[in-house]
Every structure is written in structure tokens, then in C-alpha cells.
Coordinates of C-alpha atoms in Angstrom, one line a residue:
M285 CA 8.9 15.1 1.7
R286 CA 7.5 14.7 -1.8
F287 CA 3.8 14.6 -2.5
L288 CA 3.1 13.0 -5.9
F289 CA -0.4 14.1 -6.8
H290 CA -2.3 17.3 -7.1
P291 CA -5.8 18.1 -8.2
P292 CA -6.5 18.9 -11.8
N293 CA -5.7 22.5 -13.0
E294 CA -3.8 23.3 -9.9
P295 CA 0.0 23.7 -9.8
P296 CA 2.1 21.2 -7.9
L297 CA 2.9 22.0 -4.2
T298 CA 5.9 24.1 -3.7
Q299 CA 6.0 24.0 0.0
S300 CA 9.2 23.6 2.0
R301 CA 10.1 20.3 3.5
N302 CA 9.3 21.5 7.0
D303 CA 5.9 22.9 5.9
Q304 CA 5.0 19.6 4.2
Q305 CA 6.2 17.7 7.3
S306 CA 3.9 19.8 9.5
E307 CA 1.0 19.2 7.1
L308 CA 1.4 15.5 7.3
E309 CA 1.7 15.5 11.1
F310 CA -1.6 17.5 11.2
V311 CA -3.3 15.1 8.8
L312 CA -2.2 12.2 11.0
S313 CA -3.6 13.9 14.1
L314 CA -7.0 14.0 12.2
L315 CA -6.7 10.4 11.4
D316 CA -6.1 9.7 15.1
E317 CA -9.2 11.6 16.0
R318 CA -11.2 9.4 13.5
F319 CA -9.9 6.2 15.1
S320 CA -10.7 7.5 18.6
T321 CA -14.4 7.9 17.9
S322 CA -16.8 5.6 19.8
H323 CA -17.2 3.4 16.8
T324 CA -14.9 2.7 13.9
L325 CA -15.7 4.8 10.8
T326 CA -14.3 4.4 7.3
L327 CA -12.2 7.3 6.1
E328 CA -14.9 8.2 3.6
E329 CA -17.6 8.2 6.3
F330 CA -15.4 10.3 8.6
L331 CA -14.7 12.8 5.9
K332 CA -18.4 13.1 4.9
A333 CA -19.4 13.7 8.5
A334 CA -16.6 16.2 9.0
M335 CA -17.3 18.1 5.8
K336 CA -21.0 18.3 6.6
E337 CA -20.3 19.7 10.0
E338 CA -17.9 22.2 8.5
E339 CA -20.5 23.3 6.0
K340 CA -22.9 23.9 8.8
K341 CA -20.4 26.0 10.8
N342 CA -19.5 27.9 7.6
K343 CA -23.1 29.1 7.3
E344 CA -22.8 30.2 10.9
G345 CA -19.5 32.0 10.2
T346 CA -17.6 29.9 12.8
T347 CA -15.8 27.3 10.7
T348 CA -12.1 26.8 10.8
E349 CA -12.0 24.4 7.9
K350 CA -10.3 21.9 10.1
Y351 CA -10.6 19.0 7.6
S352 CA -9.8 20.9 4.4
L353 CA -6.2 19.6 4.5
L354 CA -7.2 16.0 5.0
W355 CA -9.6 16.5 2.1
K356 CA -6.8 17.8 0.0
F357 CA -4.6 14.8 0.8
L358 CA -7.5 12.4 -0.1
G359 CA -8.1 14.3 -3.3
K360 CA -4.4 13.8 -4.3
A361 CA -4.6 10.2 -3.5
N362 CA -7.8 9.6 -5.5
T363 CA -7.1 12.0 -8.5
K364 CA -7.2 10.0 -11.7
Q365 CA -3.9 10.4 -13.5
S366 CA -3.4 10.1 -17.2
V367 CA -1.1 7.1 -17.6
P368 CA 0.1 5.3 -20.7
P369 CA -1.3 1.8 -21.3
M370 CA 0.9 -1.0 -20.3
T371 CA 2.3 -2.8 -23.3
R372 CA 1.9 -6.3 -21.9
S373 CA -1.2 -8.2 -23.1
S374 CA -3.3 -10.7 -21.3
S375 CA -5.8 -13.3 -22.4
F376 CA -7.7 -13.3 -19.2
E377 CA -9.9 -10.7 -17.5
F378 CA -7.6 -8.9 -15.1
L379 CA -10.4 -7.7 -12.7
P380 CA -14.1 -8.3 -12.3
P381 CA -16.3 -6.2 -14.5
N382 CA -17.5 -4.0 -11.7
M383 CA -14.0 -3.0 -10.7
S384 CA -12.0 -0.4 -12.6
E385 CA -9.0 -0.1 -10.2
L386 CA -6.8 -2.5 -8.2
R387 CA -4.8 -0.9 -5.3
V388 CA -1.8 -2.8 -4.1
V389 CA 0.5 -1.9 -1.2
L390 CA 4.1 -3.2 -1.5
L391 CA 5.7 -4.2 1.9
G392 CA 8.7 -6.2 2.8
N393 CA 12.3 -6.2 4.0
S394 CA 14.1 -4.8 0.9
W395 CA 13.4 -1.6 -0.9
S396 CA 15.2 -2.6 -4.1
E397 CA 13.2 -5.9 -4.3
R398 CA 9.9 -4.1 -3.7
S399 CA 10.8 -1.6 -6.4
S400 CA 11.9 -4.2 -8.8
V401 CA 8.6 -6.1 -8.4
G402 CA 6.7 -2.8 -8.8
N403 CA 8.5 -2.1 -12.1
F404 CA 7.8 -5.7 -13.2
I405 CA 4.1 -5.3 -12.7
L406 CA 3.9 -1.9 -14.4
G407 CA 6.1 -3.0 -17.3
E408 CA 8.4 0.0 -17.0
T409 CA 10.8 1.6 -14.6
K410 CA 8.7 3.8 -12.3
F411 CA 10.5 3.1 -9.0
N412 CA 14.2 3.8 -8.4
T413 CA 15.6 0.5 -7.1
E414 CA 18.9 2.1 -5.9
E415 CA 17.6 5.0 -3.8
E416 CA 15.1 4.6 -1.1
P417 CA 12.9 7.7 -0.6
D418 CA 11.8 9.2 2.7
D419 CA 8.1 8.7 1.9
C420 CA 5.6 6.3 0.3
L421 CA 5.4 6.6 -3.5
R422 CA 2.3 5.9 -5.6
E423 CA 2.5 4.9 -9.3
S424 CA -0.2 3.7 -11.8
G425 CA -0.5 1.7 -15.0
Q426 CA -3.2 0.3 -17.1
L427 CA -3.9 -3.3 -18.2
E428 CA -6.9 -4.5 -20.1
E429 CA -8.6 -1.1 -19.6
K430 CA -8.2 -1.5 -15.9
E431 CA -6.0 0.6 -13.6
I432 CA -3.5 -0.9 -11.2
V433 CA -2.2 1.4 -8.5
L434 CA 1.0 0.5 -6.6
I435 CA 1.9 2.2 -3.3
N436 CA 5.6 1.5 -2.5
T437 CA 6.6 2.0 1.1
P438 CA 9.9 2.9 2.7
D439 CA 11.3 0.7 5.4
L440 CA 8.4 0.1 7.8
L441 CA 10.3 -2.6 9.8
I442 CA 12.0 0.1 11.8
P443 CA 12.2 0.5 15.5
N444 CA 11.1 4.2 15.4
T445 CA 7.4 3.8 16.1
D446 CA 6.6 7.5 15.5
Q447 CA 8.2 7.5 12.0
Q448 CA 6.5 4.1 11.3
R449 CA 3.2 5.5 12.2
M450 CA 3.6 8.5 10.0
H451 CA 4.6 6.3 7.0
I452 CA 1.5 4.1 7.6
G453 CA -0.8 7.1 7.9
F454 CA 0.5 8.5 4.6
C455 CA 0.2 5.1 2.9
Q456 CA -3.4 4.9 4.1
I457 CA -4.1 8.2 2.4
L458 CA -2.4 7.2 -0.8
S459 CA -4.4 3.9 -0.9
A460 CA -7.7 5.4 0.1
P461 CA -10.4 4.3 0.4
G462 CA -8.3 1.2 1.1
P463 CA -5.9 -1.4 -0.6
H464 CA -7.2 -4.6 -2.1
V465 CA -3.9 -6.5 -1.7
F466 CA -0.8 -6.3 0.4
L467 CA 2.1 -7.8 -1.6
L468 CA 4.7 -8.9 0.8
V469 CA 8.1 -9.0 -1.0
L470 CA 10.5 -10.9 1.2
Q471 CA 14.2 -11.5 0.8
P472 CA 14.3 -15.0 2.4
E473 CA 17.9 -15.1 3.7
D474 CA 17.4 -11.8 5.5
F475 CA 13.9 -12.3 6.8
T476 CA 14.3 -12.8 10.6
E477 CA 11.8 -13.5 13.3
E478 CA 12.1 -10.0 14.5
Q479 CA 11.2 -8.7 11.1
R480 CA 8.2 -11.1 10.9
L481 CA 6.8 -9.8 14.1
K482 CA 7.2 -6.2 12.9
L483 CA 5.6 -6.9 9.6
C484 CA 2.7 -8.6 11.3
R485 CA 2.3 -5.5 13.5
V486 CA 2.3 -3.2 10.4
L487 CA -0.4 -5.3 8.8
E488 CA -2.5 -5.2 12.0
L489 CA -2.2 -1.4 12.1
F490 CA -3.8 -1.3 8.7
S491 CA -6.7 -3.6 9.6
D492 CA -7.4 -6.9 11.5
R493 CA -8.3 -8.3 8.0
S494 CA -5.0 -7.4 6.3
F495 CA -3.8 -11.1 6.3
H496 CA -6.9 -12.0 4.3
H497 CA -5.7 -9.6 1.6
S498 CA -2.0 -10.6 1.7
L499 CA 0.3 -12.5 -0.7
V500 CA 3.9 -13.4 0.1
L501 CA 6.3 -13.1 -2.9
I502 CA 9.6 -14.7 -2.1
S503 CA 12.5 -13.0 -3.8
T504 CA 15.3 -15.1 -5.4
P505 CA 18.1 -15.6 -2.9
R506 CA 21.3 -13.8 -3.8
E507 CA 23.2 -17.1 -3.8
E508 CA 21.2 -20.1 -5.2
S509 CA 22.0 -23.7 -4.3
P510 CA 20.3 -27.0 -5.1
G511 CA 17.0 -27.3 -3.2
F512 CA 17.1 -23.7 -2.0
M513 CA 13.4 -23.2 -2.6
E514 CA 12.3 -25.9 -0.2
E515 CA 15.1 -24.9 2.3
Y516 CA 13.9 -21.3 2.5
R517 CA 10.3 -22.2 2.5
Q518 CA 10.9 -24.2 5.7
H519 CA 12.8 -21.2 7.2
P520 CA 10.7 -20.7 10.4
P521 CA 9.9 -16.9 10.1
L522 CA 9.0 -17.3 6.4
K523 CA 7.0 -20.4 7.0
E524 CA 5.0 -18.8 9.7
M525 CA 4.4 -15.6 7.6
I526 CA 3.1 -17.8 4.8
R527 CA 0.8 -19.6 7.2
K528 CA -0.5 -16.2 8.5
C529 CA -1.3 -15.2 4.9
H530 CA -3.4 -18.4 4.5
Y531 CA -0.7 -20.2 2.6
R532 CA -0.7 -17.7 -0.3
F533 CA 2.8 -17.4 -1.7
L534 CA 4.8 -17.2 -5.0
W535 CA 8.4 -17.4 -5.9
R536 CA 9.9 -14.5 -7.9
K537 CA 12.2 -16.9 -9.8
D538 CA 10.8 -17.5 -13.3
L539 CA 7.6 -15.7 -12.3
E540 CA 5.6 -14.4 -15.3
L541 CA 3.2 -11.4 -15.0
P542 CA 0.0 -13.3 -15.9
E543 CA 0.6 -15.7 -13.0
L544 CA 1.1 -12.9 -10.6
L545 CA -2.0 -11.0 -11.8
T546 CA -4.0 -14.2 -11.5
R547 CA -3.1 -14.6 -7.9
L548 CA -3.9 -10.9 -7.2
R549 CA -7.3 -11.4 -8.8
Q550 CA -7.9 -14.6 -6.7
I551 CA -7.4 -12.5 -3.6
V552 CA -9.9 -9.9 -4.9
N553 CA -12.4 -12.7 -5.5
E554 CA -11.8 -14.3 -2.2
N555 CA -12.7 -11.0 -0.5
N556 CA -15.7 -10.4 -2.8
G557 CA -14.0 -7.4 -4.4
E558 CA -13.9 -5.6 -1.1
H559 CA -10.9 -3.5 0.0
V560 CA -9.4 -3.1 3.4
N561 CA -11.1 -0.2 5.2
V562 CA -8.5 2.3 6.4

């Protein structure tokens, strides 16, 4: 398992894969504890309360620093990285003045397509389109002095619910305090009703408001034919997914970056700049 971020002035983690797997499982158990409280807390609220309690116990000499690992993971996710400016220019304001960062989670039924879209947004090859990793990956870029953060996920439309839960938990950590947009990159000819149900379930595990933050991006079919756009748009699973996302969708074919960024900003505006609370 590869962890991509580490706090400033600290060396990268050199743990074995088994040690890192154990760490992640422990982190997810802490997240489960947070969700099992009598009322739903944001991750930030949960951490503040836990750290305050630990500080109190530390003074009493009884602390076990139970949440230090979760704090470390959150620190990695939120550490500002030095990234080169994106070379593409834009004539419009990418984000509202009060926002410095846009966090986008890439979901869908094709790793290569998700990675290709991620590289398209960042303007350079950050994600390997040929080799799907075991874990979520986070990459950043800058546009108009704003930072855009992409979290690319492995296949979450899998039947193994334990593995799916671990991936979602790690994605929540990397996107903390929460994603602004879910970009659903769908290969239309391969998108089945079963995959639609699983994708809806994944979004619901993030938040009951995930669909308000979602945009469907329809990949170009491998074999194009006259009228293919309308044909695939009427494909029942894809049509229903678009409806669930409040009819927000784009075609990848001939898509230019300013158009995609405009749609991402529209979603931010429609949600008053608020992110999904994870």
C-alpha cells in the first residue's frame, strides 16, 4: 500500500506493506467509531474532540494516543504540496474568491478512463492509465492561483464489501475535510444496471448529499457510429444515473478544459461552496 503524502521535514514512510495495511485497518476502525456516535460528527469535529480528550489524559499520564495515527493520516491528506503551475490558461475565474482549493473524487467503471480524465484536468501525466493501483491516489495542480486536488480511486464497483469499505475510508481521508465534486467517468457501452446500483451505493456511503455534488462525464465509446451520443444517453442505466445527478452530464468527445472547469464551478456554486462532509 502506498501513502503519497508526509508532513514537512519528515522522511517518507518506509513501513512494510503489512504494517501499512494494519495502520489503515486501525484508522478505519476509528472512523467507524466516529460514525457510531449518537449524532453525526464531521471528521474535523471528531478529531478535535478526540485530541482534546487525549490532551486531558496525557496530563493525567493515562493517554494511549489512540487518535495520533488518524491525525497523521489527516495531516498527510491536508499537507500543502509544492506543485508546478498548470500551463493552461483561462479567461474566467476558476473558483470563488473565498476558495483556494477544489477537491474532486474520480469514480467510474474504467481506471484508464478516470486516469485519462485526471491527466486532462491537470495538463500533464500524473496517473498511469495502464496500471491500476491497489489504493486511492491523490495528485494536485494549480490553475489561476487556485489548487485543484484529484483523488483517483481503484475499482469501487467490486463485490468485496470489506475491500470497498477500506478504499472508501482511505478516499475520505485523502479528500478531508470532504470533496466538493464527484466526477463520475463512465464508459457507456460497459455501464450496466448492476454497476449503476453499486455506484449509487458508493456515493451514498460518502454522504446522502453526494448526488448534489456529482457530474457524469460520458467517455467516448470505443466504436463510434452515427447517432451514438443519443443512443447511449438513452441507455437505461446511464439515463437513470444522469437523472440521479440532477441531469448534470458532459460528453468527453471534443470536450475542452474550460468547459469542464465551468461545470465543476457550477456545482460548487449550486452547493454554496460547501463540500461533502465525510
